[in-house]
Amino acid sequence: MMRLLDSKKYIHDLKKAVDRNNLSMLHGKTFFVTGGLGLICSTVIDVLLTCGKTGKIYVGARNIEQFKDRFGNLDNVDYVAYDALQKPNLEIAPDYIICGAGLASPELYTQKPVETILSNFDGLHNLLEFAKQNSVERLLYISSSEVYGKKDTSESFIEGVYGKVDIDNIRSSYPIAKRASELLCKAYCTEYNVNSVIARPGHIYGPSAKRNDKRISSDFAYKAANGENLVMKSDGSQKRSYCYSIDCAIQILTVLQAGKCGEAYNIGHDEVTTIRKMAEITAKAGQVKLLMELPSDIEEKSFNPMNNSALDNSKIKKLGYRDTFTVEEGLTHTVEILKELYCSK
């Protein structure tokens, strides 16, 4: 089976984004990336490899066979056994840590709320301690736009203004874990001078998602690439900041090299897109139909309660970032790349 980094279209997109953005402050640096086989962090690694001027990249993950499939035989990339639920025994000396490990599939927030909370908070705590004791230059924590909670206004979220999170709803295990972890970053920055920054991705999609990723954009992309009709379980009116994984990775690295210590930055897109519009673009790219169906009780419990989770990108733009791909380009390219990887005869 073809690997993602063998896709000509994917490589073209990576080079286009890297050429458009200045990541020169990361040249010669070594990285430890946890969650390095996931949707976001594997793309961060792809961007670093495309830059071609970094030092060693250590990928923290639980499955060495999946690592070999994704990054095996690359001289600059090494596997490090890592589980966010366990205290790590690290024998590496990275300049930068990107903390992206943790449960990130909506159905698990209700099925495994304990692991959802601990993989975020304890996982981050262990890495902050490592950073403090080993003079790591900077740690970046990948949080989530879900920290903003639910609101009734139509404006996009800006950093520092928050809505409500229902602490009596077990689905809130995820946003509350992210909120607590963000504050832990700020606490280490304030009390111990650990240089840390926070990235808050919105709704990220891309061909680096795994087949079993149940987030709607990932699930739909694989189905469309496979020629399956798409079935929506709501009217799709919810507003989102859908962002192509490559644009997301560039933003994360921009925050890493230029963000202010202790501060959080939205990771989204200039365009605000409804779930229905995302589904329509994805269906068109795969030349399949978009259908409607009522959700089951279990499915409904895992739904994101935020009707509007659009993000304001003004703060990260002040660091010099600009989107490379439109939402339509990113969604279409995702389906086309997945077809190339998995569905070509």
mmCIF file of C-alpha atoms in Angstrom:
data_model
loop_
_atom_site.group_PDB
_atom_site.id
_atom_site.type_symbol
_atom_site.label_atom_id
_atom_site.label_comp_id
_atom_site.label_asym_id
_atom_site.label_seq_id
_atom_site.Cartn_x
_atom_site.Cartn_y
_atom_site.Cartn_z
ATOM 1 C CA MET A 1 0.000 0.000 0.000
ATOM 2 C CA MET A 2 1.226 3.485 -0.866
ATOM 3 C CA ARG A 3 2.323 5.666 2.051
ATOM 4 C CA LEU A 4 0.954 9.177 2.519
ATOM 5 C CA LEU A 5 4.383 10.718 1.950
ATOM 6 C CA ASP A 6 4.488 8.948 -1.429
ATOM 7 C CA SER A 7 1.417 10.859 -2.657
ATOM 8 C CA LYS A 8 2.424 13.459 -5.251
ATOM 9 C CA LYS A 9 -0.616 15.606 -4.499
ATOM 10 C CA TYR A 10 0.079 15.543 -0.752
ATOM 11 C CA ILE A 11 3.769 16.391 -1.271
ATOM 12 C CA HIS A 12 2.731 19.256 -3.568
ATOM 13 C CA ASP A 13 0.398 20.624 -0.884
ATOM 14 C CA LEU A 14 3.118 20.348 1.768
ATOM 15 C CA LYS A 15 5.655 22.206 -0.357
ATOM 16 C CA LYS A 16 3.141 24.901 -1.263
ATOM 17 C CA ALA A 17 2.360 25.600 2.404
ATOM 18 C CA VAL A 18 6.001 25.478 3.531
ATOM 19 C CA ASP A 19 7.086 27.860 0.755
ATOM 20 C CA ARG A 20 4.385 30.332 1.799
ATOM 21 C CA ASN A 21 5.419 30.467 5.467
ATOM 22 C CA ASN A 22 8.662 31.301 7.262
ATOM 23 C CA LEU A 23 9.657 28.584 9.744
ATOM 24 C CA SER A 24 13.357 29.428 9.759
ATOM 25 C CA MET A 25 13.564 29.706 13.569
ATOM 26 C CA LEU A 26 13.020 25.925 13.749
ATOM 27 C CA HIS A 27 16.038 25.068 11.589
ATOM 28 C CA GLY A 28 18.529 22.785 13.312
ATOM 29 C CA LYS A 29 16.202 22.059 16.254
ATOM 30 C CA THR A 30 15.258 18.623 17.591
ATOM 31 C CA PHE A 31 11.643 17.718 18.353
ATOM 32 C CA PHE A 32 9.707 15.290 20.514
ATOM 33 C CA VAL A 33 6.152 14.973 19.187
ATOM 34 C CA THR A 34 3.626 12.952 21.193
ATOM 35 C CA GLY A 35 0.532 11.679 19.440
ATOM 36 C CA GLY A 36 2.831 11.648 16.445
ATOM 37 C CA LEU A 37 0.732 9.170 14.463
ATOM 38 C CA GLY A 38 -2.505 11.124 14.817
ATOM 39 C CA LEU A 39 -4.253 13.423 12.368
ATOM 40 C CA ILE A 40 -2.635 16.672 13.527
ATOM 41 C CA CYS A 41 0.784 15.700 14.836
ATOM 42 C CA SER A 42 1.683 13.332 12.000
ATOM 43 C CA THR A 43 1.082 16.265 9.654
ATOM 44 C CA VAL A 44 3.268 18.477 11.846
ATOM 45 C CA ILE A 45 6.034 15.912 11.318
ATOM 46 C CA ASP A 46 5.351 15.894 7.560
ATOM 47 C CA VAL A 47 5.761 19.679 7.490
ATOM 48 C CA LEU A 48 9.025 19.488 9.455
ATOM 49 C CA LEU A 49 10.332 16.857 7.031
ATOM 50 C CA THR A 50 9.321 19.031 4.085
ATOM 51 C CA CYS A 51 11.236 21.965 5.585
ATOM 52 C CA GLY A 52 14.235 19.637 5.508
ATOM 53 C CA LYS A 53 16.426 21.677 7.835
ATOM 54 C CA THR A 54 15.497 20.368 11.286
ATOM 55 C CA GLY A 55 17.434 18.045 13.538
ATOM 56 C CA LYS A 56 16.163 14.695 14.780
ATOM 57 C CA ILE A 57 12.395 14.207 15.153
ATOM 58 C CA TYR A 58 11.338 11.814 17.914
ATOM 59 C CA VAL A 59 7.830 10.424 17.497
ATOM 60 C CA GLY A 60 6.101 9.451 20.718
ATOM 61 C CA ALA A 61 3.539 6.717 20.027
ATOM 62 C CA ARG A 62 2.219 3.386 21.323
ATOM 63 C CA ASN A 63 2.400 1.229 18.200
ATOM 64 C CA ILE A 64 5.766 0.684 16.535
ATOM 65 C CA GLU A 65 4.232 -1.144 13.580
ATOM 66 C CA GLN A 66 2.013 1.848 12.786
ATOM 67 C CA PHE A 67 5.092 4.054 13.126
ATOM 68 C CA LYS A 68 6.968 1.907 10.602
ATOM 69 C CA ASP A 69 4.047 2.116 8.180
ATOM 70 C CA ARG A 70 3.919 5.904 8.467
ATOM 71 C CA PHE A 71 7.541 7.004 8.985
ATOM 72 C CA GLY A 72 9.714 3.875 8.781
ATOM 73 C CA ASN A 73 13.071 4.089 6.949
ATOM 74 C CA LEU A 74 13.299 7.875 7.341
ATOM 75 C CA ASP A 75 16.772 8.690 8.722
ATOM 76 C CA ASN A 76 15.643 11.821 10.546
ATOM 77 C CA VAL A 77 12.724 10.226 12.428
ATOM 78 C CA ASP A 78 12.975 7.909 15.444
ATOM 79 C CA TYR A 79 10.305 6.007 17.371
ATOM 80 C CA VAL A 80 9.923 6.556 21.124
ATOM 81 C CA ALA A 81 7.531 4.288 23.033
ATOM 82 C CA TYR A 82 5.084 6.637 24.694
ATOM 83 C CA ASP A 83 1.684 6.316 26.366
ATOM 84 C CA ALA A 84 0.087 9.467 27.789
ATOM 85 C CA LEU A 85 -1.488 7.365 30.557
ATOM 86 C CA GLN A 86 1.919 6.166 31.779
ATOM 87 C CA LYS A 87 4.859 8.086 33.255
ATOM 88 C CA PRO A 88 7.468 8.216 30.488
ATOM 89 C CA ASN A 89 11.101 7.181 30.813
ATOM 90 C CA LEU A 90 12.680 9.421 28.204
ATOM 91 C CA GLU A 91 16.330 9.233 27.197
ATOM 92 C CA ILE A 92 16.255 12.018 24.627
ATOM 93 C CA ALA A 93 17.208 15.703 24.671
ATOM 94 C CA PRO A 94 14.781 17.619 22.440
ATOM 95 C CA ASP A 95 14.812 21.368 21.959
ATOM 96 C CA TYR A 96 11.040 21.410 21.515
ATOM 97 C CA ILE A 97 8.162 19.247 22.746
ATOM 98 C CA ILE A 98 4.820 19.169 20.978
ATOM 99 C CA CYS A 99 2.254 17.543 23.255
ATOM 100 C CA GLY A 100 -0.518 16.116 21.083
ATOM 101 C CA ALA A 101 -1.294 12.737 22.666
ATOM 102 C CA GLY A 102 -4.700 11.999 24.154
ATOM 103 C CA LEU A 103 -8.073 10.562 23.252
ATOM 104 C CA ALA A 104 -9.554 12.579 20.411
ATOM 105 C CA SER A 105 -12.548 10.632 19.159
ATOM 106 C CA PRO A 106 -15.989 11.901 20.274
ATOM 107 C CA GLU A 107 -17.514 8.527 21.148
ATOM 108 C CA LEU A 108 -14.644 7.889 23.595
ATOM 109 C CA TYR A 109 -15.412 11.027 25.602
ATOM 110 C CA THR A 110 -18.507 9.263 26.942
ATOM 111 C CA GLN A 111 -17.208 5.677 26.788
ATOM 112 C CA LYS A 112 -13.817 6.395 28.422
ATOM 113 C CA PRO A 113 -14.124 9.710 30.284
ATOM 114 C CA VAL A 114 -11.446 8.784 32.861
ATOM 115 C CA GLU A 115 -8.856 8.050 30.170
ATOM 116 C CA THR A 116 -9.954 11.178 28.292
ATOM 117 C CA ILE A 117 -9.186 13.350 31.313
ATOM 118 C CA LEU A 118 -5.992 11.634 32.460
ATOM 119 C CA SER A 119 -4.380 11.258 29.019
ATOM 120 C CA ASN A 120 -4.593 15.024 28.695
ATOM 121 C CA PHE A 121 -3.821 16.265 32.205
ATOM 122 C CA ASP A 122 -1.393 13.618 33.464
ATOM 123 C CA GLY A 123 0.253 13.280 30.068
ATOM 124 C CA LEU A 124 0.905 17.016 29.940
ATOM 125 C CA HIS A 125 2.012 17.149 33.587
ATOM 126 C CA ASN A 126 4.702 14.536 32.987
ATOM 127 C CA LEU A 127 6.031 16.405 29.950
ATOM 128 C CA LEU A 128 6.039 19.758 31.730
ATOM 129 C CA GLU A 129 8.098 18.159 34.510
ATOM 130 C CA PHE A 130 10.471 16.728 31.903
ATOM 131 C CA ALA A 131 10.766 20.149 30.263
ATOM 132 C CA LYS A 132 11.494 21.802 33.612
ATOM 133 C CA GLN A 133 14.194 19.299 34.562
ATOM 134 C CA ASN A 134 15.881 19.125 31.151
ATOM 135 C CA SER A 135 15.958 22.769 30.037
ATOM 136 C CA VAL A 136 13.686 22.196 27.036
ATOM 137 C CA GLU A 137 13.479 25.426 25.021
ATOM 138 C CA ARG A 138 9.704 25.348 24.661
ATOM 139 C CA LEU A 139 6.694 23.040 25.036
ATOM 140 C CA LEU A 140 3.570 23.441 22.928
ATOM 141 C CA TYR A 141 0.327 21.916 24.180
ATOM 142 C CA ILE A 142 -2.344 21.071 21.616
ATOM 143 C CA SER A 143 -5.650 21.940 23.250
ATOM 144 C CA SER A 144 -9.011 22.317 21.491
ATOM 145 C CA SER A 145 -11.594 24.904 20.486
ATOM 146 C CA GLU A 146 -13.965 22.991 22.787
ATOM 147 C CA VAL A 147 -12.481 24.905 25.733
ATOM 148 C CA TYR A 148 -14.692 27.811 24.655
ATOM 149 C CA GLY A 149 -17.899 26.006 25.567
ATOM 150 C CA LYS A 150 -21.375 26.778 24.317
ATOM 151 C CA LYS A 151 -22.592 30.249 23.415
ATOM 152 C CA ASP A 152 -25.633 31.793 21.766
ATOM 153 C CA THR A 153 -24.017 34.623 19.802
ATOM 154 C CA SER A 154 -22.988 34.408 16.145
ATOM 155 C CA GLU A 155 -19.510 35.928 16.526
ATOM 156 C CA SER A 156 -16.418 33.765 16.158
ATOM 157 C CA PHE A 157 -14.569 32.882 19.350
ATOM 158 C CA ILE A 158 -11.614 35.045 20.290
ATOM 159 C CA GLU A 159 -8.997 34.064 22.839
ATOM 160 C CA GLY A 160 -10.026 35.067 26.356
ATOM 161 C CA VAL A 161 -13.821 35.019 25.917
ATOM 162 C CA TYR A 162 -15.596 31.819 26.973
ATOM 163 C CA GLY A 163 -19.018 30.235 26.994
ATOM 164 C CA LYS A 164 -20.452 27.537 29.251
ATOM 165 C CA VAL A 165 -19.338 23.931 29.687
ATOM 166 C CA ASP A 166 -21.870 21.653 31.410
ATOM 167 C CA ILE A 167 -19.906 19.915 34.191
ATOM 168 C CA ASP A 168 -22.814 17.518 34.797
ATOM 169 C CA ASN A 169 -22.555 16.087 31.267
ATOM 170 C CA ILE A 170 -20.022 13.249 30.965
ATOM 171 C CA ARG A 171 -19.330 14.393 27.378
ATOM 172 C CA SER A 172 -17.645 17.387 29.025
ATOM 173 C CA SER A 173 -14.735 15.168 30.102
ATOM 174 C CA TYR A 174 -12.913 16.394 26.996
ATOM 175 C CA PRO A 175 -13.328 20.207 27.150
ATOM 176 C CA ILE A 176 -12.826 20.279 30.920
ATOM 177 C CA ALA A 177 -9.636 18.205 30.607
ATOM 178 C CA LYS A 178 -8.403 20.651 27.983
ATOM 179 C CA ARG A 179 -9.256 23.671 30.144
ATOM 180 C CA ALA A 180 -7.452 22.198 33.161
ATOM 181 C CA SER A 181 -4.429 21.280 31.046
ATOM 182 C CA GLU A 182 -4.192 24.762 29.595
ATOM 183 C CA LEU A 183 -4.141 26.238 33.090
ATOM 184 C CA LEU A 184 -1.421 23.770 34.069
ATOM 185 C CA CYS A 185 0.706 25.108 31.200
ATOM 186 C CA LYS A 186 0.191 28.645 32.435
ATOM 187 C CA ALA A 187 0.973 27.574 36.015
ATOM 188 C CA TYR A 188 4.306 26.006 35.013
ATOM 189 C CA CYS A 189 5.118 29.097 32.991
ATOM 190 C CA THR A 190 4.330 31.391 35.941
ATOM 191 C CA GLU A 191 5.788 29.369 38.816
ATOM 192 C CA TYR A 192 8.708 27.511 37.199
ATOM 193 C CA ASN A 193 9.442 29.614 34.085
ATOM 194 C CA VAL A 194 8.778 26.639 31.819
ATOM 195 C CA ASN A 195 8.404 28.159 28.363
ATOM 196 C CA SER A 196 5.068 26.849 27.101
ATOM 197 C CA VAL A 197 2.471 27.905 24.558
ATOM 198 C CA ILE A 198 -0.994 26.600 23.685
ATOM 199 C CA ALA A 199 -2.625 25.870 20.334
ATOM 200 C CA ARG A 200 -6.420 25.553 20.089
ATOM 201 C CA PRO A 201 -7.308 23.697 16.878
ATOM 202 C CA GLY A 202 -10.856 23.903 15.598
ATOM 203 C CA HIS A 203 -12.223 21.198 13.316
ATOM 204 C CA ILE A 204 -9.254 19.705 11.493
ATOM 205 C CA TYR A 205 -9.468 17.318 8.567
ATOM 206 C CA GLY A 206 -7.000 15.791 6.151
ATOM 207 C CA PRO A 207 -5.641 12.569 4.621
ATOM 208 C CA SER A 208 -3.498 11.922 7.725
ATOM 209 C CA ALA A 209 -6.644 10.867 9.626
ATOM 210 C CA LYS A 210 -6.889 7.165 10.386
ATOM 211 C CA ARG A 211 -9.614 4.997 8.913
ATOM 212 C CA ASN A 212 -11.221 4.507 12.338
ATOM 213 C CA ASP A 213 -11.382 8.264 13.067
ATOM 214 C CA LYS A 214 -15.075 8.892 13.775
ATOM 215 C CA ARG A 215 -14.972 12.681 13.560
ATOM 216 C CA ILE A 216 -17.482 13.537 10.882
ATOM 217 C CA SER A 217 -15.086 15.217 8.465
ATOM 218 C CA SER A 218 -12.680 12.250 8.594
ATOM 219 C CA ASP A 219 -15.436 9.638 8.404
ATOM 220 C CA PHE A 220 -17.047 11.389 5.436
ATOM 221 C CA ALA A 221 -13.727 11.806 3.594
ATOM 222 C CA TYR A 222 -12.966 8.078 3.741
ATOM 223 C CA LYS A 223 -16.495 7.140 2.713
ATOM 224 C CA ALA A 224 -16.514 9.589 -0.191
ATOM 225 C CA ALA A 225 -13.122 8.330 -1.361
ATOM 226 C CA ASN A 226 -14.505 4.787 -1.250
ATOM 227 C CA GLY A 227 -17.593 5.736 -3.276
ATOM 228 C CA GLU A 228 -20.027 5.424 -0.346
ATOM 229 C CA ASN A 229 -22.953 7.820 0.078
ATOM 230 C CA LEU A 230 -22.719 10.178 3.055
ATOM 231 C CA VAL A 231 -25.421 10.148 5.743
ATOM 232 C CA MET A 232 -25.943 13.217 7.935
ATOM 233 C CA LYS A 233 -27.538 12.809 11.380
ATOM 234 C CA SER A 234 -28.451 16.508 11.881
ATOM 235 C CA ASP A 235 -29.493 19.452 9.718
ATOM 236 C CA GLY A 236 -25.826 20.484 9.528
ATOM 237 C CA SER A 237 -26.437 24.117 10.422
ATOM 238 C CA GLN A 238 -23.677 24.148 13.076
ATOM 239 C CA LYS A 239 -20.835 26.552 12.240
ATOM 240 C CA ARG A 240 -17.245 25.352 12.277
ATOM 241 C CA SER A 241 -13.738 26.578 11.397
ATOM 242 C CA TYR A 242 -12.792 23.629 9.195
ATOM 243 C CA CYS A 243 -9.057 23.654 8.540
ATOM 244 C CA TYR A 244 -6.909 21.442 6.300
ATOM 245 C CA SER A 245 -4.367 19.492 8.370
ATOM 246 C CA ILE A 246 -1.430 21.062 6.508
ATOM 247 C CA ASP A 247 -2.617 24.600 7.264
ATOM 248 C CA CYS A 248 -3.186 23.476 10.863
ATOM 249 C CA ALA A 249 0.364 22.107 11.141
ATOM 250 C CA ILE A 250 1.857 25.335 9.789
ATOM 251 C CA GLN A 251 -0.113 27.308 12.382
ATOM 252 C CA ILE A 252 1.063 25.070 15.223
ATOM 253 C CA LEU A 253 4.703 25.493 14.192
ATOM 254 C CA THR A 254 4.173 29.244 13.840
ATOM 255 C CA VAL A 255 2.945 29.370 17.449
ATOM 256 C CA LEU A 256 5.871 27.188 18.531
ATOM 257 C CA GLN A 257 8.463 29.531 17.063
ATOM 258 C CA ALA A 258 6.807 32.914 17.610
ATOM 259 C CA GLY A 259 3.980 32.644 20.174
ATOM 260 C CA LYS A 260 4.180 34.432 23.514
ATOM 261 C CA CYS A 261 4.948 32.262 26.549
ATOM 262 C CA GLY A 262 1.836 31.153 28.444
ATOM 263 C CA GLU A 263 -0.611 32.320 25.796
ATOM 264 C CA ALA A 264 -3.137 30.422 23.670
ATOM 265 C CA TYR A 265 -3.750 30.807 19.935
ATOM 266 C CA ASN A 266 -6.737 29.750 17.853
ATOM 267 C CA ILE A 267 -5.931 27.331 15.026
ATOM 268 C CA GLY A 268 -8.642 27.609 12.403
ATOM 269 C CA HIS A 269 -9.426 29.169 9.050
ATOM 270 C CA ASP A 270 -10.609 32.472 7.649
ATOM 271 C CA GLU A 271 -13.721 30.766 6.246
ATOM 272 C CA VAL A 272 -16.600 29.819 8.544
ATOM 273 C CA THR A 273 -18.290 26.688 7.195
ATOM 274 C CA THR A 274 -21.391 24.785 8.255
ATOM 275 C CA ILE A 275 -21.275 21.034 8.723
ATOM 276 C CA ARG A 276 -23.701 20.688 5.832
ATOM 277 C CA LYS A 277 -21.466 22.721 3.498
ATOM 278 C CA MET A 278 -18.486 20.580 4.488
ATOM 279 C CA ALA A 279 -20.527 17.467 3.716
ATOM 280 C CA GLU A 280 -21.667 18.840 0.356
ATOM 281 C CA ILE A 281 -18.094 19.624 -0.726
ATOM 282 C CA THR A 282 -16.902 16.185 0.397
ATOM 283 C CA ALA A 283 -19.763 14.402 -1.396
ATOM 284 C CA LYS A 284 -19.033 16.345 -4.579
ATOM 285 C CA ALA A 285 -15.336 15.448 -4.403
ATOM 286 C CA GLY A 286 -16.219 11.767 -4.123
ATOM 287 C CA GLN A 287 -19.110 11.976 -6.608
ATOM 288 C CA VAL A 288 -21.498 10.440 -4.075
ATOM 289 C CA LYS A 289 -24.894 11.401 -2.628
ATOM 290 C CA LEU A 290 -25.556 13.237 0.650
ATOM 291 C CA LEU A 291 -28.460 11.682 2.583
ATOM 292 C CA MET A 292 -30.280 12.461 5.862
ATOM 293 C CA GLU A 293 -31.078 10.097 8.765
ATOM 294 C CA LEU A 294 -32.082 10.404 12.424
ATOM 295 C CA PRO A 295 -29.279 9.687 14.934
ATOM 296 C CA SER A 296 -29.352 6.870 17.487
ATOM 297 C CA ASP A 297 -29.381 7.728 21.196
ATOM 298 C CA ILE A 298 -25.722 6.720 21.511
ATOM 299 C CA GLU A 299 -24.722 8.857 18.527
ATOM 300 C CA GLU A 300 -26.631 11.843 19.870
ATOM 301 C CA LYS A 301 -24.843 11.647 23.241
ATOM 302 C CA SER A 302 -21.448 12.018 21.535
ATOM 303 C CA PHE A 303 -22.456 15.119 19.525
ATOM 304 C CA ASN A 304 -20.506 18.316 20.106
ATOM 305 C CA PRO A 305 -22.976 20.640 21.929
ATOM 306 C CA MET A 306 -21.455 23.765 20.361
ATOM 307 C CA ASN A 307 -23.734 25.080 17.609
ATOM 308 C CA ASN A 308 -21.194 27.740 16.734
ATOM 309 C CA SER A 309 -17.516 26.959 17.293
ATOM 310 C CA ALA A 310 -16.076 29.232 14.617
ATOM 311 C CA LEU A 311 -12.706 30.694 15.572
ATOM 312 C CA ASP A 312 -11.296 34.174 15.061
ATOM 313 C CA ASN A 313 -7.802 33.892 13.520
ATOM 314 C CA SER A 314 -6.675 37.478 14.122
ATOM 315 C CA LYS A 315 -4.179 36.677 16.880
ATOM 316 C CA ILE A 316 -2.177 34.077 14.956
ATOM 317 C CA LYS A 317 -2.138 36.304 11.876
ATOM 318 C CA LYS A 318 -0.180 38.815 13.928
ATOM 319 C CA LEU A 319 2.564 36.172 14.039
ATOM 320 C CA GLY A 320 2.692 36.213 10.239
ATOM 321 C CA TYR A 321 0.483 33.217 9.404
ATOM 322 C CA ARG A 322 -1.761 33.113 6.314
ATOM 323 C CA ASP A 323 -4.050 30.315 5.062
ATOM 324 C CA THR A 324 -2.700 28.448 2.030
ATOM 325 C CA PHE A 325 -5.801 26.443 1.046
ATOM 326 C CA THR A 326 -9.487 27.278 0.842
ATOM 327 C CA VAL A 327 -11.878 24.935 2.637
ATOM 328 C CA GLU A 328 -13.080 23.569 -0.695
ATOM 329 C CA GLU A 329 -9.514 22.940 -1.859
ATOM 330 C CA GLY A 330 -8.561 21.195 1.368
ATOM 331 C CA LEU A 331 -11.627 18.956 1.510
ATOM 332 C CA THR A 332 -11.370 18.087 -2.184
ATOM 333 C CA HIS A 333 -7.650 17.329 -1.961
ATOM 334 C CA THR A 334 -8.274 15.129 1.094
ATOM 335 C CA VAL A 335 -10.723 12.923 -0.813
ATOM 336 C CA GLU A 336 -8.473 12.822 -3.889
ATOM 337 C CA ILE A 337 -5.408 11.829 -1.837
ATOM 338 C CA LEU A 338 -7.343 9.120 0.024
ATOM 339 C CA LYS A 339 -8.535 7.755 -3.324
ATOM 340 C CA GLU A 340 -4.922 7.685 -4.487
ATOM 341 C CA LEU A 341 -3.762 5.906 -1.338
ATOM 342 C CA TYR A 342 -6.481 3.387 -0.636
ATOM 343 C CA CYS A 343 -8.980 3.150 -3.448
ATOM 344 C CA SER A 344 -6.965 2.981 -6.674
ATOM 345 C CA LYS A 345 -7.063 -0.360 -8.439
#
